[in-house]
Coordinates of C-alpha atoms in Angstrom, one line a residue:
X1 CA 44.1 159.7 4.9
X2 CA 43.8 163.4 4.9
X3 CA 43.0 163.5 8.7
X4 CA 46.1 161.4 9.4
X5 CA 48.3 163.6 7.2
X6 CA 47.0 166.9 8.8
X7 CA 47.4 165.3 12.3
X8 CA 51.0 164.4 11.5
X9 CA 51.8 167.9 10.4
X10 CA 50.3 169.5 13.5
X11 CA 52.1 167.0 15.7
X12 CA 55.4 168.0 14.3
X13 CA 54.6 171.7 14.9
X14 CA 53.6 171.1 18.5
X15 CA 56.7 168.9 19.1
X16 CA 59.1 171.6 18.0
X17 CA 57.3 174.3 19.9
X18 CA 58.5 172.8 23.1
X19 CA 62.1 173.4 22.0
X20 CA 61.7 177.0 20.9
X21 CA 63.5 179.4 23.3
X22 CA 64.9 182.1 21.0
X23 CA 64.2 183.8 17.7
X24 CA 67.4 182.2 16.3
X25 CA 65.9 178.8 16.8
X26 CA 62.5 179.9 15.4
X27 CA 64.1 181.2 12.2
X28 CA 67.3 179.1 11.6
X29 CA 67.2 176.2 14.1
X30 CA 70.4 177.5 15.7
X31 CA 72.3 176.6 12.4
X32 CA 72.2 172.9 13.1
X33 CA 70.2 171.7 10.1
X34 CA 71.7 168.7 8.3
X35 CA 72.6 169.6 4.7
X36 CA 70.5 166.7 3.3
X37 CA 67.4 167.9 5.1
X38 CA 68.1 171.4 3.9
X39 CA 68.4 170.1 0.3
X40 CA 65.0 168.2 0.6
X41 CA 63.4 171.3 2.1
X42 CA 64.9 173.5 -0.6
X43 CA 63.3 171.2 -3.2
X44 CA 59.9 171.2 -1.4
X45 CA 60.0 175.0 -1.1
X46 CA 60.9 175.5 -4.8
X47 CA 58.4 173.1 -6.4
X48 CA 55.1 173.1 -4.5
X49 CA 51.6 172.3 -5.8
X50 CA 52.3 174.4 -8.9
X51 CA 54.5 171.5 -10.0
X52 CA 52.0 168.9 -8.9
X53 CA 49.2 170.3 -11.0
X54 CA 50.4 172.8 -13.5
X55 CA 53.3 170.9 -15.0
X56 CA 51.3 167.7 -15.8
X57 CA 48.6 169.9 -17.2
X58 CA 51.1 171.6 -19.6
X59 CA 52.6 168.3 -20.9
X60 CA 49.1 166.7 -21.1
X61 CA 47.8 169.6 -23.2
X62 CA 50.9 170.2 -25.4
X63 CA 54.4 168.6 -25.3
X64 CA 57.6 169.1 -23.4
X65 CA 58.7 172.4 -24.9
X66 CA 58.0 174.2 -21.6
X67 CA 60.2 171.7 -19.8
X68 CA 63.2 173.9 -20.5
X69 CA 62.1 176.1 -17.5
X70 CA 63.1 173.2 -15.2
X71 CA 66.8 172.9 -16.2
X72 CA 67.0 176.7 -16.5
X73 CA 66.0 177.1 -12.9
X74 CA 67.9 174.1 -11.6
X75 CA 71.2 175.1 -13.3
X76 CA 70.7 178.7 -12.1
X77 CA 70.3 177.4 -8.5
X78 CA 73.5 175.3 -8.9
X79 CA 75.4 178.4 -10.0
X80 CA 74.2 180.1 -6.9
X81 CA 75.4 177.2 -4.8
X82 CA 78.8 177.1 -6.4
X83 CA 79.6 180.8 -6.8
X84 CA 77.6 182.9 -4.4
X85 CA 76.5 180.8 -1.3
X86 CA 80.0 180.8 0.2
X87 CA 80.1 184.6 0.3
X88 CA 76.7 184.9 1.9
X89 CA 77.0 182.1 4.4
X90 CA 80.2 183.5 5.9
X91 CA 78.3 186.7 6.8
X92 CA 76.1 184.8 9.4
X93 CA 72.9 186.4 8.2
X94 CA 69.3 185.8 9.5
X95 CA 67.7 187.0 6.3
X96 CA 69.2 187.6 2.9
X97 CA 68.2 191.3 3.1
X98 CA 70.6 191.9 5.9
X99 CA 73.3 191.6 3.3
X100 CA 71.8 194.6 1.4
X101 CA 72.4 196.9 4.4
X102 CA 76.0 195.8 4.7
X103 CA 76.6 196.3 1.0
X104 CA 74.4 199.4 0.4
X105 CA 72.4 200.9 3.2
X106 CA 69.3 200.5 5.4
X107 CA 66.9 202.0 2.7
X108 CA 67.8 199.2 0.3
X109 CA 67.4 196.5 3.0
X110 CA 63.9 197.7 3.9
X111 CA 62.8 198.1 0.3
X112 CA 63.9 194.6 -0.5
X113 CA 62.3 193.2 2.7
X114 CA 59.0 194.9 1.9
X115 CA 59.0 193.6 -1.7
X116 CA 59.9 190.1 -0.4
X117 CA 56.9 190.0 1.9
X118 CA 54.6 191.3 -0.9
X119 CA 55.9 188.7 -3.3
X120 CA 55.4 185.8 -1.0
X121 CA 52.1 186.8 0.6
X122 CA 50.5 188.4 -2.4
X123 CA 51.9 186.0 -5.0
X124 CA 53.4 182.6 -4.3
X125 CA 51.6 181.6 -1.1
X126 CA 48.1 182.3 -2.5
X127 CA 48.7 180.4 -5.7
X128 CA 50.1 177.3 -4.0
X129 CA 47.2 177.4 -1.6
X130 CA 44.7 177.6 -4.3
X131 CA 45.9 174.7 -6.4
X132 CA 45.3 171.9 -3.8
X133 CA 41.9 173.5 -3.0
X134 CA 40.9 173.1 -6.6
X135 CA 42.1 169.5 -6.6
X136 CA 40.1 168.6 -3.5
X137 CA 37.0 170.3 -5.0
X138 CA 37.4 168.2 -8.2
X139 CA 38.0 165.0 -6.3
X140 CA 35.3 165.2 -3.6
X141 CA 33.0 168.1 -4.5
X142 CA 34.1 169.8 -1.3
X143 CA 33.8 173.6 -1.7
X144 CA 37.1 175.1 -2.9
X145 CA 36.7 178.1 -0.5
X146 CA 36.4 175.7 2.5
X147 CA 39.4 173.8 1.2
X148 CA 41.5 177.0 1.1
X149 CA 40.5 177.7 4.7
X150 CA 41.4 174.1 5.8
X151 CA 44.9 174.2 4.2
X152 CA 45.6 177.8 5.4
X153 CA 44.6 177.1 9.0
X154 CA 46.5 173.8 9.4
X155 CA 49.7 175.2 7.8
X156 CA 49.6 178.4 9.7
X157 CA 49.2 176.5 13.0
X158 CA 52.2 174.2 12.6
X159 CA 54.4 177.0 11.2
X160 CA 53.4 179.3 14.0
X161 CA 53.8 176.7 16.7
X162 CA 57.0 174.9 15.6
X163 CA 59.0 177.6 13.7
X164 CA 61.7 176.7 11.2
X165 CA 62.5 173.2 12.3
X166 CA 58.9 172.2 12.2
X167 CA 58.7 173.6 8.7
X168 CA 61.8 171.7 7.5
X169 CA 60.9 168.3 9.0
X170 CA 57.3 168.5 7.7
X171 CA 58.9 169.3 4.3
X172 CA 60.9 166.1 4.6
X173 CA 57.7 164.1 5.4
X174 CA 55.8 165.9 2.7
X175 CA 58.4 165.2 -0.1
X176 CA 58.1 161.5 0.8
X177 CA 54.3 161.6 0.7
X178 CA 54.4 163.5 -2.6
X179 CA 56.8 161.1 -4.3
X180 CA 55.0 158.1 -3.0
X181 CA 51.6 159.4 -4.3
X182 CA 52.9 160.2 -7.8
X183 CA 54.6 156.8 -8.1
X184 CA 51.3 155.1 -7.1
X185 CA 49.4 157.1 -9.7
X186 CA 51.9 156.2 -12.5
X187 CA 51.6 152.5 -11.7
X188 CA 47.8 152.7 -12.0
X189 CA 48.2 154.5 -15.3
X190 CA 50.5 151.9 -16.7
X191 CA 48.1 149.1 -15.7
X192 CA 45.3 150.7 -17.5
X193 CA 47.0 150.7 -21.0
X194 CA 48.1 147.7 -23.1
X195 CA 51.8 147.4 -23.1
X196 CA 52.2 149.3 -19.8
X197 CA 54.8 152.1 -19.7
X198 CA 56.4 150.9 -22.9
X199 CA 53.2 151.2 -24.8
X200 CA 52.4 154.6 -23.3
X201 CA 55.9 155.9 -24.1
X202 CA 55.7 154.6 -27.7
X203 CA 52.3 156.2 -28.3
X204 CA 53.5 159.5 -26.9
X205 CA 56.7 159.5 -28.9
X206 CA 54.7 158.7 -32.2
X207 CA 52.4 161.7 -31.5
X208 CA 55.4 164.0 -30.8
X209 CA 54.5 164.5 -27.2
X210 CA 58.2 164.4 -26.1
X211 CA 59.3 167.3 -28.3
X212 CA 61.5 169.1 -25.8
X213 CA 63.7 171.7 -27.6
X214 CA 62.9 174.5 -30.1
X215 CA 65.7 176.5 -31.6
X216 CA 63.5 178.9 -33.5
X217 CA 64.4 182.5 -33.0
X218 CA 61.5 183.7 -30.9
X219 CA 60.8 185.3 -27.6
X220 CA 57.1 184.5 -27.8
X221 CA 57.3 180.7 -27.8
X222 CA 59.2 178.5 -25.3
X223 CA 62.4 178.3 -27.2
X224 CA 66.0 177.6 -26.1
X225 CA 66.8 181.3 -26.3
X226 CA 63.9 182.1 -23.9
X227 CA 65.2 179.6 -21.4
X228 CA 68.8 180.9 -21.6
X229 CA 67.4 184.2 -20.6
X230 CA 65.4 182.6 -17.9
X231 CA 68.5 180.8 -16.6
X232 CA 70.5 184.1 -16.4
X233 CA 67.7 185.9 -14.6
X234 CA 66.9 183.1 -12.3
X235 CA 70.4 183.0 -10.8
X236 CA 69.6 186.3 -9.0
X237 CA 66.0 185.4 -8.4
X238 CA 67.2 182.5 -6.2
X239 CA 69.7 184.8 -4.5
X240 CA 66.9 187.2 -3.5
X241 CA 64.5 184.4 -2.4
X242 CA 64.4 184.4 1.4
X243 CA 62.6 181.0 1.8
X244 CA 65.2 179.3 -0.4
X245 CA 68.2 181.1 1.0
X246 CA 67.0 180.5 4.6
X247 CA 67.8 176.8 4.1
X248 CA 71.5 177.5 3.4
X249 CA 71.7 180.1 6.1
X250 CA 70.5 177.4 8.6
X251 CA 73.3 174.9 7.9
X252 CA 76.4 174.6 10.0
X253 CA 79.0 176.1 7.6
X254 CA 79.6 177.3 4.0
X255 CA 80.5 173.8 2.7
X256 CA 77.2 172.4 4.0
X257 CA 75.3 175.4 2.6
X258 CA 76.8 174.8 -0.9
X259 CA 75.9 171.1 -0.8
X260 CA 72.3 171.8 0.3
X261 CA 71.7 174.3 -2.5
X262 CA 73.3 172.2 -5.2
X263 CA 71.6 169.0 -4.2
X264 CA 68.3 170.7 -3.6
X265 CA 68.4 171.8 -7.3
X266 CA 69.4 168.4 -8.5
X267 CA 66.5 166.7 -6.7
X268 CA 64.2 169.5 -7.9
X269 CA 65.1 168.9 -11.5
X270 CA 64.4 165.1 -11.1
X271 CA 61.0 166.0 -9.6
X272 CA 60.2 168.3 -12.6
X273 CA 61.0 165.4 -15.0
X274 CA 58.6 163.2 -13.0
X275 CA 55.8 165.8 -13.1
X276 CA 56.1 166.4 -16.9
X277 CA 56.2 162.6 -17.4
X278 CA 52.9 162.3 -15.4
X279 CA 51.2 164.7 -17.8
X280 CA 52.4 162.7 -20.9
X281 CA 51.3 159.4 -19.4
X282 CA 47.9 160.9 -18.6
X283 CA 47.6 161.8 -22.3
X284 CA 48.5 158.2 -23.3
X285 CA 46.0 156.8 -20.7
X286 CA 43.1 159.0 -22.0
X287 CA 44.0 158.4 -25.6
X288 CA 43.5 154.7 -24.9
X289 CA 40.2 155.4 -23.0
X290 CA 38.7 158.5 -24.6
X291 CA 35.3 157.8 -23.1
X292 CA 36.6 158.3 -19.6
X293 CA 37.6 161.9 -19.8
X294 CA 35.0 164.6 -19.2
X295 CA 34.4 167.0 -22.1
X296 CA 35.6 170.6 -21.5
X297 CA 37.8 169.6 -18.6
X298 CA 40.3 172.4 -17.8
X299 CA 44.0 171.5 -18.1
X300 CA 44.9 172.2 -14.5
X301 CA 42.2 169.8 -13.3
X302 CA 43.4 166.8 -15.4
X303 CA 45.5 165.0 -12.7
X304 CA 42.9 165.5 -9.9
X305 CA 40.2 164.2 -12.4
X306 CA 42.3 161.0 -12.9
X307 CA 42.7 160.6 -9.2
X308 CA 39.0 160.9 -8.5
X309 CA 37.8 158.6 -11.3
X310 CA 40.5 156.0 -11.8
X311 CA 41.9 155.2 -8.4
X312 CA 40.4 153.1 -5.6
X313 CA 39.3 154.4 -2.2
X314 CA 42.2 154.9 0.2
X315 CA 44.7 155.5 -2.7
X316 CA 42.7 158.6 -3.5
X317 CA 43.3 159.9 0.0
X318 CA 47.0 159.1 -0.2
X319 CA 47.4 161.1 -3.5
X320 CA 45.2 164.0 -2.4
X321 CA 47.3 164.1 0.8
X322 CA 50.4 164.2 -1.4
X323 CA 48.9 167.1 -3.3
X324 CA 48.3 169.0 -0.1
X325 CA 51.9 168.1 1.0
X326 CA 53.3 169.7 -2.2
X327 CA 51.5 172.9 -1.5
X328 CA 52.0 173.0 2.3
X329 CA 55.8 172.7 2.1
X330 CA 56.1 175.9 0.0
X331 CA 53.4 177.6 2.0
X332 CA 54.9 177.0 5.5
X333 CA 58.4 178.0 4.2
X334 CA 57.0 181.3 2.9
X335 CA 55.2 181.9 6.2
X336 CA 58.4 181.3 8.3
X337 CA 60.5 183.4 5.9
X338 CA 58.0 186.3 6.1
X339 CA 58.1 186.2 9.9
X340 CA 61.9 186.2 9.7
X341 CA 61.8 189.3 7.5
X342 CA 59.4 191.1 9.8
X343 CA 61.4 190.4 12.9
X344 CA 65.0 190.6 11.6
X345 CA 64.7 193.3 9.0
X346 CA 61.9 195.6 10.3
X347 CA 61.8 195.1 14.1
X348 CA 65.6 194.5 14.2
X349 CA 66.1 197.8 12.3
X350 CA 63.4 200.0 13.8
X351 CA 63.4 198.6 17.4
X352 CA 66.8 196.9 17.9
X353 CA 66.4 196.8 21.7
X354 CA 63.5 194.4 21.6
X355 CA 63.7 191.4 24.0
X356 CA 63.8 187.8 22.9
X357 CA 60.2 187.4 24.2
X358 CA 59.0 190.3 22.1
X359 CA 60.8 189.0 19.1
X360 CA 59.2 185.5 19.5
X361 CA 55.8 187.0 20.0
X362 CA 56.1 189.1 16.9
X363 CA 57.4 186.1 15.0
X364 CA 54.3 184.0 15.8
X365 CA 52.1 187.0 15.1
X366 CA 53.7 187.7 11.8
X367 CA 53.3 184.0 10.8
X368 CA 49.6 184.2 11.7
X369 CA 49.1 187.4 9.8
X370 CA 50.9 186.0 6.7
X371 CA 48.8 182.9 6.7
X372 CA 45.6 185.0 7.0
X373 CA 46.5 187.4 4.2
X374 CA 47.6 184.6 1.9
X375 CA 44.4 182.7 2.6
X376 CA 42.3 185.8 1.7
X377 CA 44.3 186.3 -1.5
X378 CA 43.8 182.6 -2.5
X379 CA 40.0 183.1 -2.0
X380 CA 40.1 186.1 -4.3
X381 CA 42.0 184.1 -7.0
X382 CA 39.5 181.3 -6.7
X383 CA 36.7 183.8 -7.2
X384 CA 38.4 185.5 -10.1
X385 CA 39.4 182.3 -12.0
X386 CA 42.2 181.8 -14.5
X387 CA 42.8 179.7 -17.6
X388 CA 46.4 178.7 -16.6
X389 CA 47.6 179.2 -13.1
X390 CA 51.2 178.5 -14.0
X391 CA 51.2 181.4 -16.6
X392 CA 49.4 183.6 -14.1
X393 CA 52.0 182.8 -11.4
X394 CA 55.0 183.5 -13.6
X395 CA 53.6 186.9 -14.6
X396 CA 52.7 187.7 -11.0
X397 CA 56.1 187.0 -9.5
X398 CA 57.9 188.9 -12.3
X399 CA 55.7 192.0 -11.7
X400 CA 55.5 192.0 -7.9
X401 CA 59.1 191.1 -7.4
X402 CA 60.1 193.3 -10.3
X403 CA 63.8 193.2 -10.9
X404 CA 64.8 193.5 -7.3
X405 CA 67.0 190.4 -7.5
X406 CA 69.1 192.5 -9.8
X407 CA 70.1 194.5 -6.8
X408 CA 71.8 191.4 -5.4
X409 CA 73.6 191.0 -8.7
X410 CA 74.8 194.6 -8.6
X411 CA 75.9 194.2 -4.9
X412 CA 77.8 190.9 -5.4
X413 CA 79.3 191.5 -8.8
X414 CA 80.2 195.2 -8.9
X415 CA 81.9 197.7 -6.6
X416 CA 80.5 200.8 -8.3
X417 CA 76.8 200.2 -7.6
X418 CA 75.4 202.4 -4.8
X419 CA 72.2 202.7 -2.8
X420 CA 70.5 205.5 -4.8
X421 CA 71.3 203.8 -8.1
X422 CA 70.0 200.4 -7.2
X423 CA 66.8 201.8 -5.8
X424 CA 66.2 203.6 -9.1
X425 CA 67.0 200.4 -11.0
X426 CA 64.6 198.3 -8.9
X427 CA 61.7 200.7 -9.3
X428 CA 62.3 201.3 -13.0
X429 CA 62.4 197.5 -13.6
X430 CA 58.8 197.2 -12.3
X431 CA 57.7 199.7 -15.0
X432 CA 59.7 197.9 -17.7
X433 CA 58.2 194.5 -16.7
X434 CA 54.7 195.9 -16.7
X435 CA 55.1 197.4 -20.2
X436 CA 56.5 194.1 -21.5
X437 CA 53.6 192.1 -20.0
X438 CA 50.9 194.4 -21.3
X439 CA 52.2 195.6 -24.7
X440 CA 54.3 192.7 -26.1
X441 CA 53.7 189.0 -26.7
X442 CA 56.9 188.0 -24.9
X443 CA 56.8 184.6 -23.3
X444 CA 56.0 184.6 -19.6
X445 CA 59.1 182.5 -19.1
X446 CA 61.2 185.5 -20.1
X447 CA 59.5 188.1 -17.9
X448 CA 61.7 187.4 -14.9
X449 CA 64.8 187.9 -17.1
X450 CA 63.4 191.2 -18.4
X451 CA 62.9 192.4 -14.8
X452 CA 66.3 191.4 -13.5
X453 CA 68.2 192.6 -16.6
X454 CA 66.5 196.0 -16.6
X455 CA 67.3 196.5 -12.9
X456 CA 70.9 195.7 -13.5
X457 CA 71.3 197.9 -16.5
X458 CA 69.4 200.9 -15.2
X459 CA 70.7 200.4 -11.6
X460 CA 74.3 200.4 -12.7
X461 CA 73.9 203.4 -15.0
X462 CA 72.1 205.3 -12.2
X463 CA 74.8 204.4 -9.8
X464 CA 77.4 206.1 -12.1
X465 CA 75.2 209.2 -12.3
X466 CA 75.0 209.3 -8.5
X467 CA 78.8 209.0 -8.2
X468 CA 79.6 205.4 -8.3
X469 CA 81.6 203.7 -5.6
X470 CA 81.3 205.3 -2.1
X471 CA 84.6 206.6 -1.0
X472 CA 86.1 204.7 1.9
X473 CA 83.6 201.9 1.9
X474 CA 85.0 198.4 2.5
X475 CA 83.8 195.6 0.4
X476 CA 85.6 192.9 2.3
X477 CA 83.5 189.7 2.2
X478 CA 80.7 191.4 0.3
X479 CA 81.4 190.7 -3.4
X480 CA 82.7 187.8 -5.4
X481 CA 85.8 189.9 -6.0
X482 CA 86.4 190.6 -2.3
X483 CA 85.9 187.2 -0.7
X484 CA 88.1 187.8 2.3
X485 CA 85.8 188.0 5.3
X486 CA 85.6 191.2 7.4
X487 CA 86.6 189.3 10.5
X488 CA 89.8 188.1 8.8
X489 CA 90.8 191.6 7.7
X490 CA 92.8 193.7 10.2

């Protein structure tokens, strides 16, 4: 099953390589991506193997209080689709960071692009690569380091060969494999407990496993107030996420872009419900069969443990393939986005006279380098070990990304923010986030909000100190208050 899955992924990459003739095709597929495929790919990019393993582990170990992160992120993404996507799509960008040069200046663009690469290669890519490797190690005993290399090599090859379109269409295949695998696992769980799904839901409800909302006034526990803050901060995290925004930039027009982002978040929310439900059903299954669970088993390994010990041969391969699919979708998206940033934002800025052949060669080289560095980072995380990869991931992206998404907020929602001010705000927000993470007990769910909010507040204040609005600068088409496109203005 795994061999068939990897072969299919590589075949898609090689198929699309034959059609690659320009960097525009390699990064955006010549803006011909159907909105529904963009929505599915958006969901695959946003969820990944973190959802497949970490979310069931959380609801298995505790309850649904952490579920509030899912609607917070989904509703934030919908706000992006409704309010901001139209502004950005009309600018015909290759990367989201190109907007920053138009709104501020080249320094802000390059700073954002550099942080974007660091965040993806040093943060998200390594974590989503590590989780399937841990699963395969649990299921088969195969060494987790070899598993990381296997996933990294296959994903890098098809992303490097086929470019953006290969990434998107493998995402579509991978979402189908993932959903199919999870549904099969749920059916087997239900068959293993008296009363099936009804009996499992009743047992979980009686034990309080479906507790989903806490209104206590606390920023330490996962309360509704924490998730309101997460929602507000995540709006601009989505805006500053090149892999996610690349999907809307690749659609045919602003209307298709809005539909892709909104529907991608709707599908993603439904997927989160499913993954949390898996964890609760695992709890009900092992409550009915306490002799079947290994003592001292870590939370992140509970779903792979069920796969290895309760499912028949063949089905195990299908579900492990779905776990790899969940990780490889996000991984390949980040690789292609990193290559787009390197070519468009760095080569395009520093060497604007590069030929198409040079741009394509650099695109494939950057994909290869991103895959290699992320693989090395995943190996380091495997050697280091963590108690909860989800918490570790939330802290990592908040710190590495800092509050830079707040720069997009300042650019799109104010006219007084300027380049020196937003740079000060972005750098200061990293220090603020580091202090909150190391000297307070604030919930990891709120770290992103702290980073973005501090960037906005400090960046706006610093902009006023540096003189506010730049005299004579046109904001046509660059803010939500100046929606008229530059092309339409005489």
